[in-house]
XYZ file of C-alpha atoms in Angstrom:
472
model
C 8.182 1.932 -17.665
C 5.345 2.378 -15.199
C 5.839 4.095 -11.874
C 3.599 6.017 -9.489
C 4.820 9.008 -7.549
C 5.130 9.032 -3.776
C 5.147 12.295 -1.832
C 7.136 10.806 1.019
C 10.206 8.654 1.092
C 9.385 5.198 -0.210
C 11.596 3.565 2.368
C 10.096 5.507 5.269
C 6.531 4.928 4.123
C 6.927 1.220 3.643
C 8.773 0.651 6.894
C 5.827 2.296 8.636
C 3.392 0.173 6.668
C 5.295 -2.937 7.622
C 4.124 -2.517 11.216
C 0.548 -3.229 10.218
C 0.696 -5.182 6.972
C 1.787 -8.755 6.429
C 2.245 -10.798 3.316
C 1.449 -14.436 2.917
C 4.563 -16.486 2.332
C 4.640 -18.153 -1.049
C 8.021 -19.841 -1.346
C 7.952 -23.594 -1.584
C 10.468 -26.297 -2.060
C 13.972 -26.677 -0.750
C 17.115 -26.455 -2.813
C 18.725 -29.448 -1.122
C 16.313 -32.205 -2.033
C 16.650 -32.449 -5.799
C 18.686 -34.564 -8.129
C 22.368 -33.827 -8.744
C 21.979 -34.566 -12.454
C 23.522 -32.136 -14.920
C 21.902 -31.741 -18.313
C 23.712 -31.998 -21.637
C 23.854 -28.215 -21.843
C 25.597 -27.985 -18.472
C 22.708 -26.667 -16.364
C 22.424 -28.280 -12.944
C 19.217 -30.075 -12.000
C 20.209 -30.297 -8.341
C 17.262 -28.091 -7.351
C 14.606 -29.758 -9.453
C 11.175 -29.306 -7.878
C 12.036 -25.955 -6.296
C 9.682 -23.045 -6.846
C 11.252 -19.601 -7.030
C 9.304 -16.446 -6.391
C 10.671 -13.564 -8.427
C 9.500 -9.966 -8.771
C 10.447 -7.583 -11.570
C 9.333 -4.250 -12.939
C 6.395 -4.357 -15.342
C 8.377 -3.572 -18.482
C 8.965 -5.178 -21.853
C 12.070 -6.935 -20.519
C 10.140 -8.675 -17.756
C 7.213 -9.526 -19.991
C 9.495 -11.067 -22.593
C 11.486 -12.938 -19.950
C 8.278 -14.475 -18.646
C 7.708 -16.059 -22.044
C 11.115 -17.723 -21.805
C 10.531 -19.337 -18.390
C 9.582 -22.770 -19.801
C 13.171 -22.971 -21.106
C 14.516 -22.439 -17.578
C 12.222 -25.078 -16.144
C 13.200 -27.516 -18.885
C 16.901 -27.005 -18.211
C 16.838 -26.977 -14.400
C 13.538 -28.452 -13.215
C 12.971 -25.224 -11.251
C 9.628 -23.454 -11.636
C 9.325 -19.680 -11.389
C 6.435 -17.568 -10.192
C 7.230 -14.192 -11.788
C 5.348 -11.221 -10.392
C 5.406 -7.897 -12.240
C 4.803 -4.509 -10.625
C 5.267 -0.809 -11.451
C 8.421 0.895 -10.146
C 7.086 2.368 -6.890
C 4.908 -0.632 -6.120
C 7.841 -2.977 -6.646
C 10.046 -1.008 -4.248
C 7.257 -0.963 -1.663
C 6.777 -4.724 -1.930
C 10.523 -5.325 -1.723
C 11.038 -3.164 1.354
C 8.007 -4.667 3.082
C 9.375 -8.159 2.472
C 12.832 -7.124 3.646
C 11.691 -5.381 6.830
C 9.332 -8.184 7.868
C 11.902 -10.870 6.941
C 9.161 -12.966 5.351
C 11.338 -14.111 2.466
C 8.342 -14.067 0.127
C 10.575 -13.189 -2.818
C 13.675 -15.219 -3.573
C 14.978 -13.030 -6.400
C 14.158 -9.376 -6.839
C 14.924 -7.085 -9.749
C 15.657 -3.794 -7.995
C 16.411 -0.295 -9.322
C 20.142 0.184 -8.937
C 19.777 3.468 -7.041
C 18.536 1.377 -4.100
C 21.591 -0.861 -4.130
C 23.374 1.076 -1.376
C 20.336 1.197 0.905
C 19.550 -2.502 0.540
C 23.172 -3.632 0.783
C 23.924 -1.519 3.866
C 20.866 -2.951 5.638
C 21.893 -6.475 4.558
C 18.555 -7.036 2.843
C 20.286 -8.594 -0.167
C 22.990 -11.235 -0.126
C 26.520 -10.774 -1.558
C 27.165 -13.234 -4.365
C 30.927 -12.838 -4.815
C 31.791 -16.542 -4.982
C 29.180 -17.321 -7.598
C 29.457 -14.159 -9.675
C 33.204 -13.814 -9.633
C 33.982 -17.504 -9.170
C 33.041 -20.577 -11.155
C 29.266 -19.956 -11.374
C 28.684 -23.485 -10.152
C 25.742 -25.197 -11.831
C 25.338 -22.636 -14.617
C 25.117 -23.915 -18.157
C 27.515 -23.673 -21.071
C 25.743 -20.609 -22.483
C 26.503 -18.446 -19.443
C 29.699 -16.463 -19.011
C 30.039 -13.626 -16.529
C 32.822 -12.211 -18.703
C 30.211 -11.406 -21.361
C 28.285 -8.969 -19.140
C 29.011 -5.350 -20.125
C 31.587 -4.403 -17.436
C 30.549 -0.804 -16.712
C 26.883 -1.769 -16.638
C 27.516 -4.650 -14.260
C 29.633 -2.610 -11.864
C 27.150 0.259 -11.697
C 24.142 -1.968 -11.227
C 25.521 -4.624 -8.908
C 28.721 -3.654 -7.063
C 28.536 -1.888 -3.721
C 31.874 -1.187 -2.095
C 33.725 -4.519 -2.040
C 30.819 -6.846 -2.800
C 28.821 -7.946 -5.835
C 25.097 -8.318 -5.246
C 23.718 -9.638 -8.491
C 23.538 -9.171 -12.247
C 21.926 -6.459 -14.391
C 18.321 -7.275 -15.246
C 17.805 -4.268 -17.522
C 20.355 -2.208 -19.436
C 18.104 0.829 -19.832
C 19.939 4.002 -20.780
C 18.652 7.372 -21.940
C 19.230 8.682 -25.447
C 17.636 10.972 -28.016
C 14.733 9.795 -30.167
C 13.812 11.857 -33.222
C 11.440 11.583 -36.195
C 13.828 10.542 -38.923
C 11.165 10.832 -41.622
C 10.575 14.498 -40.819
C 14.266 15.309 -40.574
C 14.883 13.676 -43.969
C 12.072 15.499 -45.764
C 13.488 17.814 -48.453
C 10.911 20.582 -47.928
C 11.471 20.562 -44.183
C 15.216 20.830 -44.729
C 14.812 23.879 -46.956
C 12.399 25.584 -44.548
C 14.578 24.913 -41.522
C 17.747 26.285 -43.120
C 15.903 29.377 -44.291
C 14.695 30.074 -40.748
C 17.747 29.089 -38.672
C 20.647 29.408 -41.075
C 22.021 25.871 -40.714
C 21.132 22.396 -41.940
C 18.379 20.361 -40.307
C 19.902 17.291 -38.661
C 19.598 15.433 -35.355
C 20.624 17.883 -32.633
C 24.213 17.801 -31.446
C 23.812 20.720 -29.026
C 21.031 21.923 -26.758
C 20.654 25.126 -28.809
C 19.959 23.010 -31.877
C 17.553 20.828 -29.907
C 15.593 23.920 -28.876
C 15.481 25.252 -32.445
C 14.209 21.928 -33.749
C 11.550 21.804 -31.036
C 10.320 25.234 -32.057
C 10.432 24.396 -35.773
C 8.372 21.218 -35.593
C 5.815 22.508 -33.085
C 2.686 22.627 -35.275
C -1.080 22.660 -34.801
C -3.564 20.120 -36.039
C -4.247 20.666 -39.737
C -0.803 22.051 -40.529
C 1.614 20.118 -42.733
C 4.634 18.136 -41.553
C 6.779 15.984 -43.786
C 4.442 16.648 -46.711
C 1.284 15.386 -44.974
C -1.580 17.165 -43.242
C -1.541 16.616 -39.480
C -4.557 14.814 -38.014
C -3.319 15.768 -34.542
C -1.033 18.504 -33.289
C 2.675 17.768 -33.614
C 4.765 18.856 -30.642
C 8.390 19.841 -31.018
C 9.340 17.839 -27.966
C 7.797 15.734 -25.219
C 9.024 15.902 -21.626
C 8.243 14.397 -18.227
C 7.044 17.105 -15.833
C 5.059 15.319 -13.147
C 6.157 15.232 -9.504
C 7.796 11.875 -10.123
C 11.205 10.265 -10.363
C 10.843 10.247 -14.169
C 11.135 14.038 -14.153
C 14.237 13.890 -11.965
C 16.009 11.392 -14.177
C 15.286 13.272 -17.395
C 16.452 16.579 -15.896
C 19.734 15.014 -14.791
C 20.700 14.672 -18.473
C 20.354 18.417 -18.961
C 22.243 19.033 -15.724
C 25.189 16.750 -16.449
C 25.709 17.948 -19.999
C 25.594 21.567 -18.852
C 28.236 20.960 -16.178
C 25.990 20.337 -13.186
C 25.565 17.467 -10.733
C 23.774 16.648 -7.503
C 27.002 16.553 -5.494
C 30.287 18.403 -5.870
C 33.266 17.377 -3.749
C 30.915 15.127 -1.789
C 28.506 17.922 -0.822
C 25.050 18.809 -2.203
C 25.267 21.193 -5.170
C 21.595 21.248 -6.093
C 21.337 25.008 -6.588
C 24.567 25.463 -8.525
C 24.437 27.843 -11.459
C 24.824 24.959 -13.902
C 21.793 23.205 -12.410
C 19.727 26.386 -12.436
C 20.675 26.897 -16.090
C 19.677 23.322 -16.903
C 16.264 23.728 -15.290
C 15.738 27.111 -16.945
C 16.534 25.511 -20.290
C 14.113 22.634 -19.725
C 11.403 25.094 -18.680
C 11.927 26.860 -22.028
C 11.430 23.544 -23.843
C 8.017 23.036 -22.273
C 6.612 25.735 -24.606
C 6.880 23.105 -27.334
C 5.590 20.138 -25.295
C 2.060 18.733 -24.973
C -0.108 20.743 -22.565
C -0.367 17.766 -20.248
C 3.373 17.528 -19.642
C 2.898 18.425 -15.950
C 1.178 15.045 -15.532
C 3.634 13.142 -17.717
C 6.128 10.464 -16.745
C 8.069 8.150 -19.065
C 4.802 6.367 -19.892
C 3.291 9.469 -21.451
C 6.466 10.473 -23.297
C 6.666 6.963 -24.747
C 3.031 7.156 -25.871
C 3.555 10.604 -27.421
C 6.460 9.330 -29.477
C 4.825 6.044 -30.393
C 1.677 7.783 -31.613
C 3.613 10.306 -33.699
C 2.714 13.306 -31.519
C 6.252 14.566 -30.886
C 9.258 15.253 -33.092
C 11.943 14.405 -30.535
C 12.590 13.521 -26.899
C 15.224 12.555 -24.367
C 13.938 9.218 -23.150
C 14.731 5.644 -22.222
C 16.300 3.302 -24.748
C 14.293 0.349 -23.500
C 11.222 1.935 -25.121
C 12.785 1.805 -28.598
C 11.251 -1.609 -29.192
C 7.829 -0.047 -28.668
C 8.555 2.447 -31.462
C 9.177 -0.416 -33.883
C 6.197 -2.518 -32.746
C 3.977 -2.888 -35.804
C 0.965 -3.811 -33.691
C 0.972 -0.614 -31.633
C 3.204 2.084 -33.128
C 2.483 4.709 -35.788
C 6.188 5.456 -36.277
C 7.613 2.075 -37.256
C 10.676 2.724 -39.398
C 10.311 6.486 -38.915
C 12.255 6.929 -35.684
C 15.939 7.727 -35.390
C 18.146 7.234 -32.346
C 21.155 9.332 -31.349
C 23.365 10.636 -28.554
C 21.910 13.066 -26.047
C 22.908 16.621 -27.065
C 25.670 18.531 -25.279
C 26.217 22.170 -24.396
C 28.658 22.844 -27.212
C 29.991 20.790 -30.078
C 33.035 18.801 -29.036
C 31.789 18.176 -25.489
C 31.712 14.540 -24.387
C 28.226 12.984 -24.644
C 26.756 11.520 -21.472
C 23.750 9.265 -21.029
C 21.779 8.469 -17.915
C 22.059 4.816 -16.918
C 18.868 3.257 -15.599
C 19.885 -0.308 -14.901
C 18.025 -2.727 -12.664
C 19.637 -5.602 -10.790
C 18.715 -9.196 -10.057
C 19.521 -9.714 -6.378
C 18.847 -12.535 -3.964
C 16.860 -11.854 -0.817
C 19.016 -12.475 2.248
C 15.992 -14.248 3.766
C 15.499 -16.595 0.821
C 15.720 -20.317 1.481
C 16.393 -20.981 -2.194
C 19.618 -19.088 -2.771
C 21.263 -21.731 -4.972
C 18.238 -22.005 -7.244
C 18.063 -18.209 -7.326
C 21.651 -18.030 -8.541
C 20.831 -20.392 -11.384
C 17.880 -18.202 -12.350
C 20.105 -15.128 -12.524
C 22.671 -16.957 -14.628
C 20.000 -18.321 -16.968
C 18.495 -14.828 -17.399
C 21.973 -13.565 -18.381
C 22.797 -16.530 -20.640
C 23.400 -15.905 -24.338
C 20.343 -17.975 -25.299
C 17.956 -16.009 -23.091
C 19.506 -12.627 -23.855
C 19.245 -13.090 -27.608
C 15.618 -14.167 -27.319
C 15.010 -11.084 -25.187
C 16.572 -8.833 -27.829
C 14.712 -10.418 -30.726
C 11.383 -9.670 -29.060
C 12.101 -6.011 -28.227
C 13.898 -6.183 -24.886
C 17.336 -4.936 -23.896
C 20.139 -7.355 -22.984
C 23.187 -6.862 -20.798
C 25.728 -8.879 -22.794
C 28.375 -7.524 -25.137
C 27.910 -10.493 -27.463
C 24.198 -9.782 -27.862
C 24.746 -6.123 -28.663
C 27.366 -7.028 -31.257
C 25.371 -9.920 -32.773
C 25.371 -9.267 -36.532
C 21.781 -10.355 -37.085
C 20.516 -8.013 -34.370
C 22.660 -5.080 -35.515
C 21.256 -5.402 -39.026
C 17.621 -5.891 -38.025
C 17.124 -3.464 -35.106
C 17.489 0.229 -36.025
C 18.223 1.310 -32.459
C 20.778 -1.409 -31.653
C 24.049 0.417 -32.374
C 22.912 3.484 -30.463
C 21.932 1.449 -27.410
C 25.468 0.112 -27.080
C 26.979 3.514 -27.847
C 24.880 5.155 -25.136
C 25.813 2.434 -22.647
C 29.455 3.284 -23.300
C 28.654 6.926 -22.493
C 26.503 6.098 -19.472
C 26.730 7.846 -16.124
C 25.135 6.609 -12.905
C 22.940 8.522 -10.515
C 23.780 8.284 -6.787
C 23.186 4.844 -5.300
C 23.505 6.016 -1.710
C 21.029 5.012 1.029
C 19.494 8.519 1.013
C 18.530 8.359 -2.669
C 14.801 7.994 -2.022
C 14.652 11.244 -0.062
C 16.842 13.030 -2.608
C 14.572 11.901 -5.425
C 11.457 13.050 -3.571
C 12.911 16.507 -2.911
C 14.069 16.898 -6.494
C 10.762 15.690 -7.964
C 8.879 18.343 -6.003
C 11.319 21.123 -6.914
C 11.496 20.288 -10.608
C 7.758 19.833 -11.077
C 7.027 23.162 -9.368
C 9.521 25.000 -11.562
C 8.428 23.328 -14.800
C 4.769 24.076 -14.087
C 5.556 27.735 -13.370
C 4.670 27.657 -9.678
C 8.110 28.978 -8.769
C 11.372 29.972 -10.432
C 14.136 27.462 -11.182
C 16.404 29.257 -8.707
C 13.845 29.226 -5.896
C 12.905 25.606 -6.562
C 16.505 24.404 -6.410
C 17.291 26.565 -3.366
C 14.461 24.788 -1.561
C 15.689 21.370 -2.694
C 19.230 22.257 -1.614
C 18.020 23.014 1.908
C 15.985 19.816 2.153
C 18.795 17.627 0.864
C 21.350 19.220 3.174
C 19.062 18.357 6.095
C 18.568 14.840 4.750
C 22.320 14.297 4.405
C 23.201 15.747 7.806
C 25.817 13.545 9.442
C 26.535 11.714 6.177
C 28.701 14.265 4.417
C 30.902 14.322 2.529
C 29.668 11.562 0.246
C 32.754 9.524 -0.579
C 31.149 6.567 -2.332
C 28.102 6.564 -4.554
């Protein structure tokens, strides 16, 4: 995942920019002029000749989907111009298009935390009839019933309406160096030092011990080999960036915290302070550059064998097993995020994105077919086989994928444990306030308590007139 931090609210900044910036329209073709022919596989060709303009985050899922586009054109006669952009840039482009009503993008893959803001402003169109009806024009290999229910609801349902389909089933989980954990000498040394067996962490205390144990300098030994580079016990995101907020929320939730309690901000609760204090302790075992790290850097650390474990996004697991780029192919293990004490219920941070149709699009029908094709069993399996993450139950339970992808079972398990962050219209401001507070505490500029007290005050001001939060 690639995202650049913004110091001010993305929505506010882009709305201001919209007053002076325009985008050239690039949609072409009308959905009403094509043939009514239906192909043998059931896909409608009624919009043949239409060009769709789609934007998605620059991730493996989008890159892999782009390779499959000739299949969509073959089935429907619809061509797709697929633009890819980093997280923040994508949101900026989306909001600019929405606020200027240019309709440059027909279909947008949006981060689900913006669902409430975009739906409330009527920037995206409800798709109840198509999504919960007969999916008119979709082919035989599409079934809405196959979409993972909890994932779909979190990513696409706002109040009484459905606004699209999940475009990414990203969920956070624990990555760990299986080869190091399985090494006999490491097992003996760990038990001698800590008094219990070395195994993937079940609790945060164990996670901290393991981070300390595997934190070793260049030239030391790990797993029976001399280290060419330093090995860090853990890698974390610590930059003033949404990546830092989302990682911290795992520590918060599993330690009993949350952003809201009884509909009111609870940023500086004791549980949240404890979670931030704990994460600050972990940074002793992280790369020195963690204060500039987002999910991109944590992914690179893991992929290059520079860290023993991390709490990170499941949609980067494919990168770990990529023989052309990874030094840890076959060496990585995947597990539940640790909990405060054994027996507690695991939770995992959901990071889904959503295909939605621009309310200003003139190609809504063709856009619906694109969404259905992207969520068809044919496309989803191809996505999975090339390292992406699907959103269908059938793809996650496909026997060939389960047997060939070492992270596959854990992805589905973590999705079952997933919890959503707030999707309310004020999310952008909340994220900004939290990113500043967390980065300052993790870098040692202020204490966890002081940082969260400051964030509490800012978020209370931001939410003034909108409390209590009754739907998120």
